Short mmCIF file of C-alpha atoms in Angstrom, two decimals:
data_model
loop_
_atom_site.label_atom_id
_atom_site.label_comp_id
_atom_site.label_asym_id
_atom_site.label_seq_id
_atom_site.Cartn_x
_atom_site.Cartn_y
_atom_site.Cartn_z
CA VAL A 118 129.76 23.62 154.95
CA ARG A 119 127.75 20.49 154.20
CA GLN A 120 124.35 19.63 152.83
CA VAL A 121 121.50 18.11 154.85
CA ASP A 122 118.20 16.69 153.66
CA ARG A 123 115.96 17.46 156.67
CA TRP A 124 115.08 20.50 158.73
CA ALA A 125 112.14 22.07 160.51
CA ALA A 126 109.58 23.75 158.27
CA SER A 127 110.81 27.21 157.39
CA SER A 128 107.46 29.00 157.19
CA GLY A 129 103.72 28.54 157.16
CA SER A 130 103.18 25.17 155.52
CA ALA A 131 104.51 21.89 156.90
CA CYS A 132 105.42 21.05 153.31
CA ASP A 133 107.73 24.02 152.73
CA SER A 134 110.95 22.35 153.80
CA GLU A 135 110.58 18.62 153.81
CA THR A 136 111.85 15.48 152.08
CA ILE A 137 108.55 14.53 150.51
CA ASN A 138 108.67 11.63 148.06
CA ASP A 139 110.79 8.54 147.54
CA ASN A 140 112.69 10.10 144.67
CA THR A 141 112.59 13.80 145.53
CA THR A 142 114.85 15.48 148.06
CA ILE A 143 114.86 19.24 148.49
CA TYR A 144 118.20 20.18 150.05
CA GLY A 145 119.09 22.86 152.51
CA THR A 146 122.55 23.97 153.53
CA ILE A 147 123.94 23.99 157.04
CA ALA A 148 126.87 26.31 157.79
CA THR A 149 128.90 25.50 160.91
CA VAL A 150 131.42 27.96 162.37
CA THR A 151 133.92 26.95 165.03
CA VAL A 152 135.84 29.66 166.87
CA THR A 153 139.11 29.02 168.72
CA TRP A 154 141.53 31.48 170.22
CA GLU A 155 145.11 31.59 171.27
CA GLY A 156 145.72 30.37 174.81
CA MET A 157 142.24 28.94 175.23
CA GLY A 158 143.67 25.97 177.15
CA ALA A 159 143.06 22.25 176.87
CA SER A 160 139.99 22.26 179.17
CA THR A 161 138.12 25.00 177.28
CA LYS A 162 135.84 23.93 174.47
CA PRO A 163 135.77 25.99 171.27
CA HIS A 164 132.63 27.95 170.51
CA THR A 165 130.57 26.35 167.72
CA ALA A 166 127.45 27.74 166.00
CA SER A 167 125.39 26.24 163.16
CA GLN A 168 122.79 27.80 160.92
CA ILE A 169 120.49 25.98 158.48
CA PHE A 170 119.59 27.78 155.25
CA PRO A 171 116.53 26.11 153.62
CA PRO A 172 115.57 26.93 150.05
CA LYS A 173 113.25 29.83 149.51
CA ARG A 174 109.58 29.12 148.90
CA ASN A 175 108.99 28.38 145.21
CA GLU A 176 112.65 27.44 144.76
CA THR A 177 113.35 23.85 143.73
CA LEU A 178 116.86 22.50 144.17
CA ALA A 179 116.52 18.80 143.36
CA LEU A 180 114.64 18.64 140.07
CA ASP A 181 115.55 18.56 136.43
CA PRO A 182 115.52 22.18 135.15
CA GLY A 183 112.65 21.27 132.84
CA GLN A 184 110.44 20.12 135.71
CA ALA A 185 108.34 21.82 138.37
CA LEU A 186 107.30 20.58 141.81
CA LEU A 187 103.64 20.75 142.89
CA VAL A 188 103.00 20.09 146.59
CA VAL A 189 99.59 19.65 148.26
CA GLU A 190 99.13 19.84 152.04
CA VAL A 191 96.05 18.14 153.52
CA GLN A 192 94.63 18.90 156.97
CA GLY A 193 91.47 17.73 158.71
CA ALA A 194 89.85 17.72 162.13
CA ALA A 195 92.25 17.53 165.08
CA ASP A 196 92.79 14.08 166.60
CA ALA A 197 93.21 13.33 170.33
CA ALA A 198 96.79 14.62 170.21
CA GLY A 199 95.77 17.81 168.43
CA ASN A 200 97.31 16.77 165.11
CA THR A 201 95.44 17.92 162.00
CA LEU A 202 97.79 16.62 159.27
CA LYS A 203 96.27 13.80 157.26
CA GLU A 204 98.44 10.84 156.24
CA GLY A 205 97.38 8.34 153.59
CA VAL A 206 94.97 10.57 151.62
CA ARG A 207 94.90 9.75 147.92
CA VAL A 208 95.50 12.78 145.69
CA GLU A 209 95.16 12.65 141.90
CA LEU A 210 96.84 15.27 139.70
CA SER A 211 95.65 16.01 136.17
CA GLY A 212 96.75 18.63 133.68
CA THR A 213 98.80 19.26 130.61
CA GLY A 214 100.82 16.35 129.28
CA GLY A 215 100.10 12.73 130.14
CA ASP A 216 97.62 10.74 132.19
CA PRO A 217 96.53 11.67 135.72
CA ILE A 218 99.02 10.80 138.49
CA ALA A 219 97.85 9.49 141.87
CA LYS A 220 99.87 9.48 145.12
CA VAL A 221 99.09 9.46 148.86
CA THR A 222 100.04 12.01 151.50
CA ASN A 223 102.94 11.28 153.85
CA ALA A 224 103.12 11.58 157.66
CA LYS A 225 103.11 15.38 157.38
CA GLY A 226 99.99 15.43 155.27
CA CYS A 227 101.96 16.30 152.13
CA VAL A 228 102.16 14.87 148.64
CA ALA A 229 104.44 16.11 145.86
CA PHE A 230 104.27 15.71 142.09
CA GLU A 231 107.07 16.31 139.60
CA VAL A 232 105.61 17.65 136.35
CA THR A 233 107.11 18.76 133.07
CA PRO A 234 105.44 21.97 131.82
CA THR A 235 105.49 22.88 128.14
CA ALA A 236 108.89 24.22 127.21
CA GLY A 237 108.88 28.00 127.41
CA GLY A 238 105.26 28.09 128.53
CA ALA A 239 103.06 27.83 131.60
CA ASN A 240 100.56 25.05 132.32
CA ASP A 241 97.58 24.55 134.63
CA TYR A 242 97.08 21.50 136.88
CA VAL A 243 94.29 20.32 139.18
CA ALA A 244 94.80 18.10 142.25
CA THR A 245 91.71 16.18 143.41
CA LEU A 246 91.45 14.69 146.93
CA LEU A 247 89.96 11.19 146.94
CA GLY A 248 90.05 10.09 150.60
CA ASP A 249 91.68 6.81 151.60
CA GLY A 250 89.31 4.31 150.02
CA SER A 251 87.89 3.00 153.31
CA ASN A 252 85.37 5.70 154.32
CA ASN A 253 83.51 8.66 152.91
CA TRP A 254 85.58 11.84 153.20
CA ILE A 255 84.18 15.35 153.15
CA THR A 256 84.96 19.06 153.63
CA PRO A 257 83.09 21.31 156.12
CA GLY A 258 81.17 22.69 153.14
CA GLY A 259 80.08 19.23 151.98
CA GLU A 260 82.50 18.55 149.09
CA LYS A 261 83.45 14.89 148.76
CA GLN A 262 86.25 15.41 146.23
CA PRO A 263 87.66 18.91 146.74
CA THR A 264 90.22 20.27 144.31
CA VAL A 265 93.31 22.45 144.39
CA GLU A 266 94.46 24.39 141.32
CA PHE A 267 98.01 25.16 140.23
CA LEU A 268 97.90 27.91 137.59
CA ASP A 269 100.63 29.13 135.24
CA VAL A 270 103.14 26.49 136.33
CA LYS A 271 106.57 27.06 134.86
CA ALA A 272 109.62 24.81 134.68
CA GLY A 273 112.11 25.25 137.50
CA ASP A 274 109.59 26.45 140.09
CA SER A 275 107.94 24.80 143.08
CA TYR A 276 104.46 25.48 144.39
CA VAL A 277 102.84 24.64 147.75
CA GLN A 278 99.04 24.67 148.08
CA THR A 279 96.93 23.87 151.15
CA ALA A 280 93.77 21.91 150.37
CA PRO A 281 90.39 22.68 152.01
CA PRO A 282 89.93 20.89 155.38
CA TYR A 283 89.19 17.26 154.56
CA GLU A 284 88.23 14.41 156.87
CA ARG A 285 86.46 11.09 157.22
CA ALA A 286 82.72 11.77 157.41
CA ALA A 287 80.67 11.04 160.52
CA ARG A 288 77.09 9.71 160.73
CA LEU A 289 74.33 10.56 163.18
CA GLU A 290 71.04 8.74 163.86
CA VAL A 291 68.46 10.90 165.65
CA SER A 292 65.37 9.44 167.36
CA VAL A 293 62.44 11.79 167.92
CA THR A 294 60.00 11.28 170.80
CA GLY A 295 57.06 13.25 172.18
CA SER A 296 54.80 15.14 169.78
CA VAL A 297 56.20 13.55 166.64
CA ASP A 298 53.03 14.26 164.59
CA SER A 299 54.11 17.91 164.31
CA VAL A 300 57.55 17.04 162.96
CA SER A 301 58.46 16.39 159.34
CA ALA A 302 62.25 16.90 159.51
CA VAL A 303 65.21 16.95 161.89
CA HIS A 304 67.81 19.71 161.80
CA LEU A 305 71.54 19.57 162.52
CA ARG A 306 73.47 22.84 162.67
CA PRO A 307 77.09 23.58 163.58
CA ARG A 308 78.12 25.18 166.86
CA SER A 309 81.49 26.18 165.40
CA GLY A 310 82.05 28.89 162.81
CA ASP A 311 84.54 26.59 161.05
CA LEU A 312 81.69 24.26 160.07
CA THR A 313 79.78 25.83 157.22
CA ALA A 314 77.28 23.11 156.35
CA ALA A 315 73.87 22.86 158.06
CA HIS A 316 71.88 19.67 157.52
CA GLN A 317 68.23 18.69 157.35
CA GLU A 318 66.87 15.16 156.99
CA PRO A 319 63.24 13.95 156.73
CA LEU A 320 61.77 12.06 159.68
CA ASP A 321 60.91 8.47 158.86
CA GLU A 322 57.26 8.03 159.89
CA GLY A 323 57.69 4.33 160.59
CA THR A 324 60.67 4.58 162.92
CA ASN A 325 60.52 8.24 164.02
CA LYS A 326 64.19 8.51 163.17
CA ALA A 327 66.34 10.62 160.85
CA ILE A 328 69.82 9.66 159.69
CA PHE A 329 72.53 12.18 158.80
CA THR A 330 75.36 10.87 156.65
CA ASP A 331 78.51 12.55 155.34
CA VAL A 332 78.85 15.05 158.21
CA TYR A 333 82.19 16.78 158.77
CA PRO A 334 83.37 16.01 162.33
CA GLY A 335 82.87 18.72 164.92
CA GLU A 336 80.42 20.16 167.43
CA TYR A 337 76.75 20.42 166.44
CA GLU A 338 73.29 20.94 167.90
CA VAL A 339 70.28 18.94 166.75
CA TYR A 340 66.57 19.67 167.08
CA ALA A 341 63.17 18.79 165.64
CA GLY A 342 60.19 21.14 165.61
CA THR A 343 60.00 22.92 168.98
CA SER A 344 62.29 20.49 170.80
CA PRO A 345 65.14 21.82 172.96
CA LEU A 346 68.57 21.85 171.33
CA VAL A 347 70.72 18.78 171.96
CA ASP A 348 74.51 19.15 171.73
CA VAL A 349 76.34 16.50 169.72
CA THR A 350 80.09 16.10 169.14
CA LEU A 351 81.07 13.93 166.17
CA ALA A 352 84.56 12.50 165.67
CA ALA A 353 86.08 11.57 162.33
CA GLY A 354 84.43 8.44 160.93
CA GLU A 355 82.17 8.08 163.99
CA PHE A 356 78.59 6.76 164.06
CA LYS A 357 76.57 8.21 166.94
CA GLN A 358 72.97 8.13 168.14
CA ALA A 359 71.04 10.98 169.75
CA ASN A 360 67.50 11.63 170.99
CA VAL A 361 65.36 14.77 170.86
CA GLU A 362 61.99 15.19 172.52
CA VAL A 363 59.27 17.45 171.14
CA PRO A 364 57.04 18.95 173.86
CA LEU A 365 53.44 17.68 173.88
#
Protein backbone atom coordinates (compact mmCIF):
# COMPACT_ATOMS: atom_id res chain seq x y z
CA VAL A 1 0.00 0.00 0.00
CA ARG A 2 1.37 3.41 -0.92
CA GLN A 3 0.13 6.97 -1.03
CA VAL A 4 -0.47 8.98 -4.21
CA ASP A 5 -1.21 12.67 -4.62
CA ARG A 6 -3.35 12.63 -7.79
CA TRP A 7 -6.44 10.83 -8.99
CA ALA A 8 -9.57 11.42 -11.03
CA ALA A 9 -12.28 13.44 -9.31
CA SER A 10 -14.28 11.15 -7.07
CA SER A 11 -17.68 12.80 -7.40
CA GLY A 12 -19.53 15.82 -8.70
CA SER A 13 -17.03 18.65 -8.43
CA ALA A 14 -13.71 18.75 -10.26
CA CYS A 15 -12.26 20.06 -7.00
CA ASP A 16 -13.23 17.09 -4.84
CA SER A 17 -10.06 15.08 -5.29
CA GLU A 18 -7.27 17.26 -6.56
CA THR A 19 -3.89 18.68 -5.57
CA ILE A 20 -4.98 22.30 -5.50
CA ASN A 21 -2.43 24.75 -4.15
CA ASP A 22 1.35 25.00 -3.95
CA ASN A 23 1.41 24.03 -0.30
CA THR A 24 -1.67 21.84 0.02
CA THR A 25 -1.86 18.21 -1.01
CA ILE A 26 -4.89 16.09 -0.24
CA TYR A 27 -3.77 12.46 -0.30
CA GLY A 28 -5.56 9.35 -1.41
CA THR A 29 -4.46 5.78 -0.90
CA ILE A 30 -3.89 3.21 -3.60
CA ALA A 31 -4.06 -0.47 -2.64
CA THR A 32 -2.41 -2.92 -5.05
CA VAL A 33 -2.99 -6.68 -4.81
CA THR A 34 -0.86 -9.17 -6.72
CA VAL A 35 -2.02 -12.78 -6.94
CA THR A 36 0.31 -15.68 -7.76
CA TRP A 37 -0.34 -19.38 -7.59
CA GLU A 38 1.63 -22.55 -7.37
CA GLY A 39 2.73 -23.92 -10.73
CA MET A 40 1.79 -20.79 -12.65
CA GLY A 41 4.90 -21.17 -14.83
CA ALA A 42 7.54 -18.69 -15.91
CA SER A 43 5.57 -17.42 -18.94
CA THR A 44 2.38 -16.62 -16.99
CA LYS A 45 2.07 -13.16 -15.52
CA PRO A 46 0.59 -12.77 -12.04
CA HIS A 47 -2.79 -11.11 -11.74
CA THR A 48 -2.56 -7.55 -10.38
CA ALA A 49 -5.40 -5.20 -9.39
CA SER A 50 -5.23 -1.68 -7.95
CA GLN A 51 -7.88 0.43 -6.28
CA ILE A 52 -7.62 4.13 -5.37
CA PHE A 53 -9.39 5.28 -2.20
CA PRO A 54 -9.75 9.11 -2.22
CA PRO A 55 -10.74 10.95 0.94
CA LYS A 56 -14.42 11.43 1.57
CA ARG A 57 -15.98 14.77 0.74
CA ASN A 58 -15.49 17.20 3.65
CA GLU A 59 -12.54 15.16 4.92
CA THR A 60 -9.17 16.93 4.96
CA LEU A 61 -6.04 14.82 5.26
CA ALA A 62 -3.22 17.32 4.75
CA LEU A 63 -3.99 20.22 7.06
CA ASP A 64 -3.14 21.17 10.59
CA PRO A 65 -5.98 19.90 12.85
CA GLY A 66 -6.81 23.50 13.73
CA GLN A 67 -7.38 24.48 10.10
CA ALA A 68 -10.17 24.01 7.57
CA LEU A 69 -10.01 23.91 3.78
CA LEU A 70 -12.38 26.07 1.70
CA VAL A 71 -12.48 25.27 -2.03
CA VAL A 72 -14.25 27.30 -4.73
CA GLU A 73 -14.93 25.89 -8.21
CA VAL A 74 -15.49 28.40 -11.04
CA GLN A 75 -17.17 27.57 -14.36
CA GLY A 76 -18.21 29.75 -17.27
CA ALA A 77 -19.39 29.47 -20.86
CA ALA A 78 -18.01 26.50 -22.81
CA ASP A 79 -15.02 27.21 -25.06
CA ALA A 80 -14.41 25.66 -28.50
CA ALA A 81 -13.32 22.40 -26.87
CA GLY A 82 -16.37 22.29 -24.62
CA ASN A 83 -14.40 23.13 -21.47
CA THR A 84 -16.22 25.28 -18.91
CA LEU A 85 -13.62 25.39 -16.12
CA LYS A 86 -12.12 28.83 -15.66
CA GLU A 87 -8.39 29.18 -14.97
CA GLY A 88 -6.84 32.40 -13.68
CA VAL A 89 -9.93 33.90 -11.99
CA ARG A 90 -9.07 35.98 -8.94
CA VAL A 91 -11.00 34.96 -5.82
CA GLU A 92 -10.85 36.92 -2.56
CA LEU A 93 -11.81 35.30 0.74
CA SER A 94 -12.88 37.33 3.76
CA GLY A 95 -14.16 36.27 7.15
CA THR A 96 -13.26 35.76 10.75
CA GLY A 97 -9.64 36.33 11.69
CA GLY A 98 -7.21 38.34 9.58
CA ASP A 99 -7.22 40.31 6.35
CA PRO A 100 -8.84 39.10 3.12
CA ILE A 101 -6.84 36.50 1.15
CA ALA A 102 -6.71 36.56 -2.66
CA LYS A 103 -5.72 33.66 -4.94
CA VAL A 104 -6.41 32.62 -8.55
CA THR A 105 -8.06 29.46 -9.84
CA ASN A 106 -5.92 26.66 -11.26
CA ALA A 107 -6.30 24.72 -14.53
CA LYS A 108 -9.34 22.90 -13.12
CA GLY A 109 -11.09 26.11 -12.19
CA CYS A 110 -10.41 25.57 -8.49
CA VAL A 111 -8.92 27.67 -5.73
CA ALA A 112 -8.38 26.56 -2.14
CA PHE A 113 -7.91 28.53 1.07
CA GLU A 114 -6.57 27.23 4.38
CA VAL A 115 -8.30 29.04 7.24
CA THR A 116 -8.09 28.79 11.01
CA PRO A 117 -11.57 28.93 12.58
CA THR A 118 -12.03 30.02 16.19
CA ALA A 119 -11.03 27.22 18.51
CA GLY A 120 -14.08 25.21 19.48
CA GLY A 121 -16.37 27.36 17.37
CA ALA A 122 -17.67 27.79 13.83
CA ASN A 123 -16.97 30.75 11.54
CA ASP A 124 -18.49 32.21 8.37
CA TYR A 125 -16.49 33.16 5.26
CA VAL A 126 -17.34 34.83 1.95
CA ALA A 127 -15.46 34.25 -1.32
CA THR A 128 -15.83 37.02 -3.93
CA LEU A 129 -15.02 36.44 -7.63
CA LEU A 130 -13.09 39.33 -9.18
CA GLY A 131 -12.39 38.23 -12.78
CA ASP A 132 -8.86 38.28 -14.17
CA GLY A 133 -8.15 42.00 -14.26
CA SER A 134 -8.16 42.29 -18.07
CA ASN A 135 -11.89 42.33 -18.93
CA ASN A 136 -15.27 42.81 -17.35
CA TRP A 137 -16.62 39.53 -15.98
CA ILE A 138 -20.26 38.79 -15.30
CA THR A 139 -22.80 36.11 -14.36
CA PRO A 140 -25.88 35.26 -16.49
CA GLY A 141 -27.93 37.27 -14.00
CA GLY A 142 -25.72 40.35 -14.36
CA GLU A 143 -23.56 40.16 -11.21
CA LYS A 144 -20.03 41.47 -11.73
CA GLN A 145 -18.63 40.23 -8.43
CA PRO A 146 -20.63 37.17 -7.36
CA THR A 147 -20.05 35.64 -3.95
CA VAL A 148 -19.97 32.20 -2.38
CA GLU A 149 -20.64 31.69 1.34
CA PHE A 150 -19.09 29.14 3.67
CA LEU A 151 -21.19 28.97 6.84
CA ASP A 152 -20.40 27.34 10.19
CA VAL A 153 -16.86 26.36 9.19
CA LYS A 154 -15.18 24.16 11.78
CA ALA A 155 -11.56 23.14 12.21
CA GLY A 156 -10.62 19.84 10.59
CA ASP A 157 -13.25 19.96 7.85
CA SER A 158 -13.10 20.73 4.13
CA TYR A 159 -15.80 22.39 2.07
CA VAL A 160 -16.30 22.56 -1.72
CA GLN A 161 -18.60 25.21 -3.21
CA THR A 162 -19.41 25.85 -6.88
CA ALA A 163 -19.66 29.54 -7.77
CA PRO A 164 -22.38 30.93 -10.08
CA PRO A 165 -21.45 30.72 -13.80
CA TYR A 166 -18.91 33.48 -14.41
CA GLU A 167 -17.35 34.65 -17.66
CA ARG A 168 -15.75 37.51 -19.55
CA ALA A 169 -18.53 39.85 -20.69
CA ALA A 170 -19.36 40.38 -24.36
CA ARG A 171 -20.43 43.63 -26.08
CA LEU A 172 -22.91 44.17 -28.89
CA GLU A 173 -23.44 47.25 -31.10
CA VAL A 174 -26.83 47.27 -32.86
CA SER A 175 -27.60 49.57 -35.82
CA VAL A 176 -31.26 50.29 -36.52
CA THR A 177 -32.48 51.11 -40.04
CA GLY A 178 -35.89 51.68 -41.60
CA SER A 179 -38.59 53.43 -39.58
CA VAL A 180 -36.28 54.57 -36.80
CA ASP A 181 -38.60 57.45 -35.75
CA SER A 182 -40.87 54.91 -34.04
CA VAL A 183 -38.04 53.39 -32.00
CA SER A 184 -36.74 54.62 -28.66
CA ALA A 185 -34.92 51.48 -27.47
CA VAL A 186 -33.36 48.22 -28.66
CA HIS A 187 -34.03 44.92 -26.90
CA LEU A 188 -31.76 41.92 -26.42
CA ARG A 189 -33.25 38.75 -24.94
CA PRO A 190 -31.75 35.29 -24.39
CA ARG A 191 -32.65 32.28 -26.52
CA SER A 192 -31.35 29.91 -23.83
CA GLY A 193 -33.03 29.24 -20.51
CA ASP A 194 -29.59 29.34 -18.84
CA LEU A 195 -29.34 33.06 -19.57
CA THR A 196 -31.55 34.91 -17.14
CA ALA A 197 -30.79 38.54 -17.98
CA ALA A 198 -32.72 40.45 -20.66
CA HIS A 199 -31.30 43.79 -21.79
CA GLN A 200 -32.68 47.07 -23.09
CA GLU A 201 -30.62 50.04 -24.28
CA PRO A 202 -31.78 53.46 -25.56
CA LEU A 203 -31.34 54.24 -29.25
CA ASP A 204 -28.91 57.07 -29.88
CA GLU A 205 -30.78 59.55 -32.10
CA GLY A 206 -27.61 60.82 -33.72
CA THR A 207 -26.19 57.47 -34.80
CA ASN A 208 -29.29 55.23 -34.72
CA LYS A 209 -27.27 52.74 -32.71
CA ALA A 210 -27.55 51.08 -29.30
CA ILE A 211 -24.63 49.49 -27.46
CA PHE A 212 -24.99 46.59 -25.03
CA THR A 213 -22.12 46.10 -22.60
CA ASP A 214 -21.51 43.47 -19.92
CA VAL A 215 -23.50 40.69 -21.62
CA TYR A 216 -22.96 37.09 -20.54
CA PRO A 217 -21.88 35.05 -23.60
CA GLY A 218 -24.51 32.91 -25.26
CA GLU A 219 -27.29 32.90 -27.84
CA TYR A 220 -29.61 35.91 -28.03
CA GLU A 221 -32.16 37.58 -30.27
CA VAL A 222 -32.27 41.33 -30.81
CA TYR A 223 -35.08 43.57 -32.05
CA ALA A 224 -36.29 47.17 -32.10
CA GLY A 225 -39.95 48.18 -32.30
CA THR A 226 -41.71 45.94 -34.83
CA SER A 227 -38.52 44.70 -36.49
CA PRO A 228 -38.03 40.97 -37.12
CA LEU A 229 -35.92 39.13 -34.57
CA VAL A 230 -32.23 38.82 -35.40
CA ASP A 231 -30.26 35.93 -33.88
CA VAL A 232 -26.91 36.80 -32.31
CA THR A 233 -24.34 34.48 -30.72
CA LEU A 234 -21.81 36.16 -28.41
CA ALA A 235 -18.57 34.52 -27.31
CA ALA A 236 -16.70 35.32 -24.11
CA GLY A 237 -15.07 38.75 -24.33
CA GLU A 238 -16.33 39.28 -27.91
CA PHE A 239 -17.39 42.58 -29.50
CA LYS A 240 -19.94 42.08 -32.28
CA GLN A 241 -22.09 44.27 -34.52
CA ALA A 242 -25.63 43.54 -35.70
CA ASN A 243 -28.33 45.29 -37.73
CA VAL A 244 -32.11 45.33 -37.33
CA GLU A 245 -34.56 46.89 -39.76
CA VAL A 246 -37.89 48.35 -38.68
CA PRO A 247 -40.60 48.04 -41.37
CA LEU A 248 -41.71 51.36 -42.91
